[in-house]
GROMACS .gro file of N, CA and C in nm:
model
  330
    1UNK      N    1 -12.623  -0.687  -2.160
    1UNK     CA    2 -12.617  -0.746  -2.026
    1UNK      C    3 -12.468  -0.781  -1.994
    2UNK      N    4 -12.415  -0.723  -1.883
    2UNK     CA    5 -12.276  -0.764  -1.857
    2UNK      C    6 -12.260  -0.896  -1.785
    3UNK      N    7 -12.157  -0.948  -1.796
    3UNK     CA    8 -12.120  -1.068  -1.722
    3UNK      C    9 -12.128  -1.045  -1.567
    4UNK      N   10 -12.186  -1.133  -1.499
    4UNK     CA   11 -12.191  -1.111  -1.338
    4UNK      C   12 -12.067  -1.186  -1.277
    5UNK      N   13 -12.016  -1.131  -1.192
    5UNK     CA   14 -11.907  -1.181  -1.134
    5UNK      C   15 -11.934  -1.336  -1.065
    6UNK      N   16 -11.833  -1.415  -1.086
    6UNK     CA   17 -11.865  -1.561  -1.048
    6UNK      C   18 -11.761  -1.574  -0.923
    7UNK      N   19 -11.802  -1.621  -0.820
    7UNK     CA   20 -11.728  -1.667  -0.701
    7UNK      C   21 -11.727  -1.822  -0.704
    8UNK      N   22 -11.592  -1.875  -0.681
    8UNK     CA   23 -11.571  -2.021  -0.683
    8UNK      C   24 -11.514  -2.053  -0.563
    9UNK      N   25 -11.589  -2.146  -0.488
    9UNK     CA   26 -11.532  -2.217  -0.371
    9UNK      C   27 -11.549  -2.357  -0.378
   10UNK      N   28 -11.438  -2.420  -0.405
   10UNK     CA   29 -11.439  -2.561  -0.449
   10UNK      C   30 -11.523  -2.598  -0.561
   11UNK      N   31 -11.614  -2.694  -0.548
   11UNK     CA   32 -11.689  -2.751  -0.659
   11UNK      C   33 -11.807  -2.642  -0.691
   12UNK      N   34 -11.842  -2.555  -0.603
   12UNK     CA   35 -11.960  -2.483  -0.616
   12UNK      C   36 -11.928  -2.323  -0.662
   13UNK      N   37 -11.998  -2.277  -0.760
   13UNK     CA   38 -11.985  -2.143  -0.816
   13UNK      C   39 -12.107  -2.080  -0.769
   14UNK      N   40 -12.093  -1.943  -0.771
   14UNK     CA   41 -12.206  -1.850  -0.738
   14UNK      C   42 -12.198  -1.730  -0.820
   15UNK      N   43 -12.309  -1.672  -0.870
   15UNK     CA   44 -12.296  -1.566  -0.948
   15UNK      C   45 -12.424  -1.472  -0.922
   16UNK      N   46 -12.405  -1.347  -0.941
   16UNK     CA   47 -12.511  -1.266  -0.924
   16UNK      C   48 -12.631  -1.287  -0.993
   17UNK      N   49 -12.757  -1.275  -0.944
   17UNK     CA   50 -12.878  -1.291  -1.019
   17UNK      C   51 -12.915  -1.161  -1.095
   18UNK      N   52 -12.965  -1.181  -1.226
   18UNK     CA   53 -12.993  -1.069  -1.301
   18UNK      C   54 -13.141  -0.997  -1.260
   19UNK      N   55 -13.192  -1.055  -1.158
   19UNK     CA   56 -13.327  -1.002  -1.098
   19UNK      C   57 -13.323  -0.993  -0.956
   20UNK      N   58 -13.396  -0.902  -0.895
   20UNK     CA   59 -13.407  -0.873  -0.751
   20UNK      C   60 -13.511  -0.942  -0.677
   21UNK      N   61 -13.618  -0.986  -0.751
   21UNK     CA   62 -13.732  -1.060  -0.692
   21UNK      C   63 -13.775  -1.179  -0.792
   22UNK      N   64 -13.834  -1.284  -0.718
   22UNK     CA   65 -13.895  -1.366  -0.819
   22UNK      C   66 -14.048  -1.400  -0.771
   23UNK      N   67 -14.128  -1.409  -0.853
   23UNK     CA   68 -14.267  -1.447  -0.839
   23UNK      C   69 -14.299  -1.584  -0.890
   24UNK      N   70 -14.348  -1.686  -0.822
   24UNK     CA   71 -14.379  -1.831  -0.881
   24UNK      C   72 -14.540  -1.829  -0.892
   25UNK      N   73 -14.566  -1.871  -0.998
   25UNK     CA   74 -14.710  -1.897  -1.010
   25UNK      C   75 -14.738  -2.057  -1.026
   26UNK      N   76 -14.825  -2.109  -0.939
   26UNK     CA   77 -14.860  -2.259  -0.934
   26UNK      C   78 -14.941  -2.277  -1.074
   27UNK      N   79 -14.885  -2.350  -1.147
   27UNK     CA   80 -14.952  -2.389  -1.282
   27UNK      C   81 -15.081  -2.467  -1.249
   28UNK      N   82 -15.072  -2.574  -1.153
   28UNK     CA   83 -15.185  -2.647  -1.122
   28UNK      C   84 -15.309  -2.573  -1.062
   29UNK      N   85 -15.281  -2.475  -0.992
   29UNK     CA   86 -15.394  -2.396  -0.946
   29UNK      C   87 -15.456  -2.308  -1.058
   30UNK      N   88 -15.357  -2.245  -1.146
   30UNK     CA   89 -15.405  -2.169  -1.237
   30UNK      C   90 -15.497  -2.255  -1.344
   31UNK      N   91 -15.455  -2.374  -1.366
   31UNK     CA   92 -15.532  -2.455  -1.469
   31UNK      C   93 -15.655  -2.496  -1.394
   32UNK      N   94 -15.657  -2.536  -1.269
   32UNK     CA   95 -15.788  -2.575  -1.182
   32UNK      C   96 -15.896  -2.443  -1.183
   33UNK      N   97 -15.836  -2.319  -1.204
   33UNK     CA   98 -15.921  -2.201  -1.195
   33UNK      C   99 -15.970  -2.167  -1.342
   34UNK      N  100 -15.902  -2.227  -1.455
   34UNK     CA  101 -15.939  -2.205  -1.569
   34UNK      C  102 -15.879  -2.084  -1.638
   35UNK      N  103 -15.770  -2.032  -1.565
   35UNK     CA  104 -15.715  -1.900  -1.618
   35UNK      C  105 -15.582  -1.936  -1.688
   36UNK      N  106 -15.514  -2.038  -1.636
   36UNK     CA  107 -15.389  -2.064  -1.696
   36UNK      C  108 -15.286  -1.989  -1.649
   37UNK      N  109 -15.175  -2.061  -1.616
   37UNK     CA  110 -15.047  -2.010  -1.554
   37UNK      C  111 -14.974  -1.907  -1.661
   38UNK      N  112 -14.987  -1.935  -1.784
   38UNK     CA  113 -14.929  -1.844  -1.880
   38UNK      C  114 -15.001  -1.699  -1.888
   39UNK      N  115 -15.148  -1.710  -1.873
   39UNK     CA  116 -15.211  -1.584  -1.858
   39UNK      C  117 -15.176  -1.515  -1.736
   40UNK      N  118 -15.176  -1.585  -1.615
   40UNK     CA  119 -15.128  -1.516  -1.503
   40UNK      C  120 -15.008  -1.447  -1.509
   41UNK      N  121 -14.901  -1.521  -1.563
   41UNK     CA  122 -14.760  -1.483  -1.577
   41UNK      C  123 -14.776  -1.358  -1.674
   42UNK      N  124 -14.836  -1.373  -1.784
   42UNK     CA  125 -14.814  -1.254  -1.879
   42UNK      C  126 -14.902  -1.128  -1.805
   43UNK      N  127 -14.996  -1.156  -1.741
   43UNK     CA  128 -15.068  -1.021  -1.685
   43UNK      C  129 -14.975  -0.951  -1.577
   44UNK      N  130 -14.917  -1.046  -1.510
   44UNK     CA  131 -14.809  -0.985  -1.400
   44UNK      C  132 -14.707  -0.922  -1.459
   45UNK      N  133 -14.649  -0.974  -1.583
   45UNK     CA  134 -14.535  -0.916  -1.622
   45UNK      C  135 -14.573  -0.783  -1.696
   46UNK      N  136 -14.708  -0.762  -1.760
   46UNK     CA  137 -14.744  -0.658  -1.816
   46UNK      C  138 -14.771  -0.555  -1.702
   47UNK      N  139 -14.821  -0.603  -1.599
   47UNK     CA  140 -14.833  -0.500  -1.473
   47UNK      C  141 -14.712  -0.450  -1.432
   48UNK      N  142 -14.611  -0.542  -1.422
   48UNK     CA  143 -14.464  -0.485  -1.375
   48UNK      C  144 -14.413  -0.394  -1.477
   49UNK      N  145 -14.431  -0.407  -1.600
   49UNK     CA  146 -14.370  -0.302  -1.685
   49UNK      C  147 -14.430  -0.170  -1.686
   50UNK      N  148 -14.572  -0.165  -1.664
   50UNK     CA  149 -14.660  -0.050  -1.632
   50UNK      C  150 -14.623   0.014  -1.500
   51UNK      N  151 -14.577  -0.060  -1.418
   51UNK     CA  152 -14.552  -0.014  -1.270
   51UNK      C  153 -14.412   0.004  -1.238
   52UNK      N  154 -14.346   0.096  -1.247
   52UNK     CA  155 -14.209   0.127  -1.232
   52UNK      C  156 -14.173   0.111  -1.078
   53UNK      N  157 -14.148  -0.006  -1.014
   53UNK     CA  158 -14.110  -0.010  -0.887
   53UNK      C  159 -13.964  -0.015  -0.864
   54UNK      N  160 -13.895  -0.009  -0.951
   54UNK     CA  161 -13.747   0.008  -0.930
   54UNK      C  162 -13.671  -0.117  -0.909
   55UNK      N  163 -13.735  -0.230  -0.950
   55UNK     CA  164 -13.646  -0.355  -0.917
   55UNK      C  165 -13.689  -0.440  -1.037
   56UNK      N  166 -13.605  -0.552  -1.068
   56UNK     CA  167 -13.618  -0.634  -1.168
   56UNK      C  168 -13.681  -0.755  -1.111
   57UNK      N  169 -13.814  -0.794  -1.176
   57UNK     CA  170 -13.871  -0.912  -1.102
   57UNK      C  171 -13.884  -1.013  -1.217
   58UNK      N  172 -13.850  -1.140  -1.188
   58UNK     CA  173 -13.885  -1.257  -1.270
   58UNK      C  174 -14.007  -1.316  -1.244
   59UNK      N  175 -14.092  -1.349  -1.331
   59UNK     CA  176 -14.214  -1.418  -1.316
   59UNK      C  177 -14.204  -1.556  -1.391
   60UNK      N  178 -14.214  -1.673  -1.293
   60UNK     CA  179 -14.220  -1.812  -1.341
   60UNK      C  180 -14.328  -1.882  -1.315
   61UNK      N  181 -14.362  -1.976  -1.403
   61UNK     CA  182 -14.449  -2.094  -1.363
   61UNK      C  183 -14.390  -2.209  -1.303
   62UNK      N  184 -14.443  -2.264  -1.201
   62UNK     CA  185 -14.397  -2.372  -1.126
   62UNK      C  186 -14.499  -2.499  -1.135
   63UNK      N  187 -14.451  -2.595  -1.084
   63UNK     CA  188 -14.535  -2.708  -1.078
   63UNK      C  189 -14.617  -2.678  -0.936
   64UNK      N  190 -14.686  -2.767  -0.886
   64UNK     CA  191 -14.775  -2.774  -0.775
   64UNK      C  192 -14.686  -2.721  -0.651
   65UNK      N  193 -14.726  -2.625  -0.577
   65UNK     CA  194 -14.678  -2.557  -0.453
   65UNK      C  195 -14.722  -2.649  -0.337
   66UNK      N  196 -14.825  -2.731  -0.356
   66UNK     CA  197 -14.866  -2.830  -0.244
   66UNK      C  198 -14.983  -2.771  -0.161
   67UNK      N  199 -15.021  -2.653  -0.180
   67UNK     CA  200 -15.136  -2.589  -0.098
   67UNK      C  201 -15.271  -2.619  -0.152
   68UNK      N  202 -15.305  -2.617  -0.290
   68UNK     CA  203 -15.429  -2.635  -0.360
   68UNK      C  204 -15.552  -2.592  -0.287
   69UNK      N  205 -15.558  -2.449  -0.286
   69UNK     CA  206 -15.682  -2.398  -0.223
   69UNK      C  207 -15.801  -2.394  -0.327
   70UNK      N  208 -15.921  -2.397  -0.266
   70UNK     CA  209 -16.027  -2.394  -0.357
   70UNK      C  210 -16.057  -2.255  -0.419
   71UNK      N  211 -16.088  -2.236  -0.538
   71UNK     CA  212 -16.125  -2.112  -0.601
   71UNK      C  213 -16.025  -1.992  -0.569
   72UNK      N  214 -15.882  -2.037  -0.579
   72UNK     CA  215 -15.782  -1.937  -0.568
   72UNK      C  216 -15.658  -1.977  -0.629
   73UNK      N  217 -15.581  -1.881  -0.638
   73UNK     CA  218 -15.446  -1.931  -0.695
   73UNK      C  219 -15.324  -1.921  -0.587
   74UNK      N  220 -15.228  -1.989  -0.604
   74UNK     CA  221 -15.117  -2.002  -0.508
   74UNK      C  222 -15.015  -1.942  -0.569
   75UNK      N  223 -14.933  -1.852  -0.519
   75UNK     CA  224 -14.816  -1.787  -0.568
   75UNK      C  225 -14.727  -1.770  -0.439
   76UNK      N  226 -14.593  -1.753  -0.483
   76UNK     CA  227 -14.492  -1.736  -0.375
   76UNK      C  228 -14.396  -1.639  -0.440
   77UNK      N  229 -14.326  -1.575  -0.338
   77UNK     CA  230 -14.221  -1.469  -0.365
   77UNK      C  231 -14.110  -1.511  -0.282
   78UNK      N  232 -13.985  -1.441  -0.299
   78UNK     CA  233 -13.881  -1.465  -0.228
   78UNK      C  234 -13.905  -1.435  -0.059
   79UNK      N  235 -13.978  -1.318  -0.056
   79UNK     CA  236 -14.008  -1.260   0.087
   79UNK      C  237 -14.115  -1.365   0.151
   80UNK      N  238 -14.218  -1.409   0.073
   80UNK     CA  239 -14.319  -1.507   0.132
   80UNK      C  240 -14.259  -1.636   0.170
   81UNK      N  241 -14.159  -1.687   0.091
   81UNK     CA  242 -14.106  -1.813   0.120
   81UNK      C  243 -14.012  -1.800   0.237
   82UNK      N  244 -13.942  -1.685   0.239
   82UNK     CA  245 -13.846  -1.653   0.352
   82UNK      C  246 -13.920  -1.651   0.482
   83UNK      N  247 -14.058  -1.619   0.472
   83UNK     CA  248 -14.142  -1.620   0.606
   83UNK      C  249 -14.203  -1.753   0.612
   84UNK      N  250 -14.183  -1.841   0.532
   84UNK     CA  251 -14.232  -1.970   0.548
   84UNK      C  252 -14.403  -1.971   0.497
   85UNK      N  253 -14.438  -1.882   0.408
   85UNK     CA  254 -14.561  -1.864   0.361
   85UNK      C  255 -14.580  -1.872   0.206
   86UNK      N  256 -14.696  -1.902   0.164
   86UNK     CA  257 -14.738  -1.905   0.031
   86UNK      C  258 -14.846  -1.803   0.025
   87UNK      N  259 -14.868  -1.730  -0.097
   87UNK     CA  260 -14.969  -1.630  -0.120
   87UNK      C  261 -15.077  -1.701  -0.179
   88UNK      N  262 -15.194  -1.675  -0.117
   88UNK     CA  263 -15.328  -1.731  -0.202
   88UNK      C  264 -15.411  -1.598  -0.240
   89UNK      N  265 -15.442  -1.591  -0.365
   89UNK     CA  266 -15.503  -1.478  -0.437
   89UNK      C  267 -15.612  -1.516  -0.495
   90UNK      N  268 -15.721  -1.438  -0.507
   90UNK     CA  269 -15.849  -1.462  -0.591
   90UNK      C  270 -15.808  -1.435  -0.726
   91UNK      N  271 -15.838  -1.534  -0.819
   91UNK     CA  272 -15.808  -1.512  -0.963
   91UNK      C  273 -15.879  -1.419  -1.033
   92UNK      N  274 -15.983  -1.359  -0.990
   92UNK     CA  275 -16.058  -1.250  -1.049
   92UNK      C  276 -15.993  -1.114  -1.025
   93UNK      N  277 -15.887  -1.105  -0.941
   93UNK     CA  278 -15.835  -0.976  -0.923
   93UNK      C  279 -15.734  -0.943  -1.050
   94UNK      N  280 -15.751  -0.794  -1.073
   94UNK     CA  281 -15.665  -0.763  -1.171
   94UNK      C  282 -15.509  -0.778  -1.165
   95UNK      N  283 -15.420  -0.772  -1.251
   95UNK     CA  284 -15.294  -0.819  -1.245
   95UNK      C  285 -15.222  -0.708  -1.146
   96UNK      N  286 -15.258  -0.587  -1.152
   96UNK     CA  287 -15.197  -0.486  -1.081
   96UNK      C  288 -15.233  -0.488  -0.941
   97UNK      N  289 -15.356  -0.538  -0.895
   97UNK     CA  290 -15.394  -0.574  -0.753
   97UNK      C  291 -15.310  -0.694  -0.707
   98UNK      N  292 -15.294  -0.796  -0.793
   98UNK     CA  293 -15.200  -0.917  -0.756
   98UNK      C  294 -15.069  -0.861  -0.709
   99UNK      N  295 -15.020  -0.781  -0.806
   99UNK     CA  296 -14.884  -0.736  -0.781
   99UNK      C  297 -14.867  -0.646  -0.651
  100UNK      N  298 -14.962  -0.577  -0.623
  100UNK     CA  299 -14.959  -0.501  -0.503
  100UNK      C  300 -14.966  -0.579  -0.357
  101UNK      N  301 -15.040  -0.693  -0.392
  101UNK     CA  302 -15.038  -0.798  -0.293
  101UNK      C  303 -14.926  -0.876  -0.269
  102UNK      N  304 -14.848  -0.911  -0.374
  102UNK     CA  305 -14.732  -0.984  -0.381
  102UNK      C  306 -14.605  -0.903  -0.354
  103UNK      N  307 -14.592  -0.786  -0.392
  103UNK     CA  308 -14.463  -0.714  -0.394
  103UNK      C  309 -14.510  -0.573  -0.341
  104UNK      N  310 -14.510  -0.556  -0.207
  104UNK     CA  311 -14.554  -0.425  -0.156
  104UNK      C  312 -14.462  -0.314  -0.201
  105UNK      N  313 -14.515  -0.192  -0.209
  105UNK     CA  314 -14.427  -0.081  -0.248
  105UNK      C  315 -14.307  -0.074  -0.156
  106UNK      N  316 -14.191  -0.049  -0.188
  106UNK     CA  317 -14.071  -0.026  -0.108
  106UNK      C  318 -14.097   0.116  -0.032
  107UNK      N  319 -14.056   0.099   0.101
  107UNK     CA  320 -14.051   0.243   0.175
  107UNK      C  321 -13.939   0.293   0.194
  108UNK      N  322 -13.817   0.214   0.168
  108UNK     CA  323 -13.680   0.274   0.168
  108UNK      C  324 -13.639   0.371   0.063
  109UNK      N  325 -13.717   0.397  -0.037
  109UNK     CA  326 -13.678   0.503  -0.129
  109UNK      C  327 -13.725   0.646  -0.090
  110UNK      N  328 -13.658   0.755  -0.122
  110UNK     CA  329 -13.728   0.888  -0.081
  110UNK      C  330 -13.855   0.904  -0.150
   0.00000   0.00000   0.00000
């Protein structure tokens, strides 16, 4: 992996991210549903590897996102947070279906 260019403006530095999208999995919701955040994260990562969407995605566990729905998982993406929304998903969905709900296929490619 090459070094990303770093921009310095006073005491703040900025660098290019090595990923294009981030998916956050609420560990508290996953624990309450008995599936575990690591299992959800792992399933999403495997689905991403099998599904070549043409973008690098980072999947991370977070603490409580504050929504706490009953019988559901709370996830967030950069797109959902930009719209001021969290994504609530049924934990019984397959990881590929979760991925389709979280990151719809891009329409800007030929």
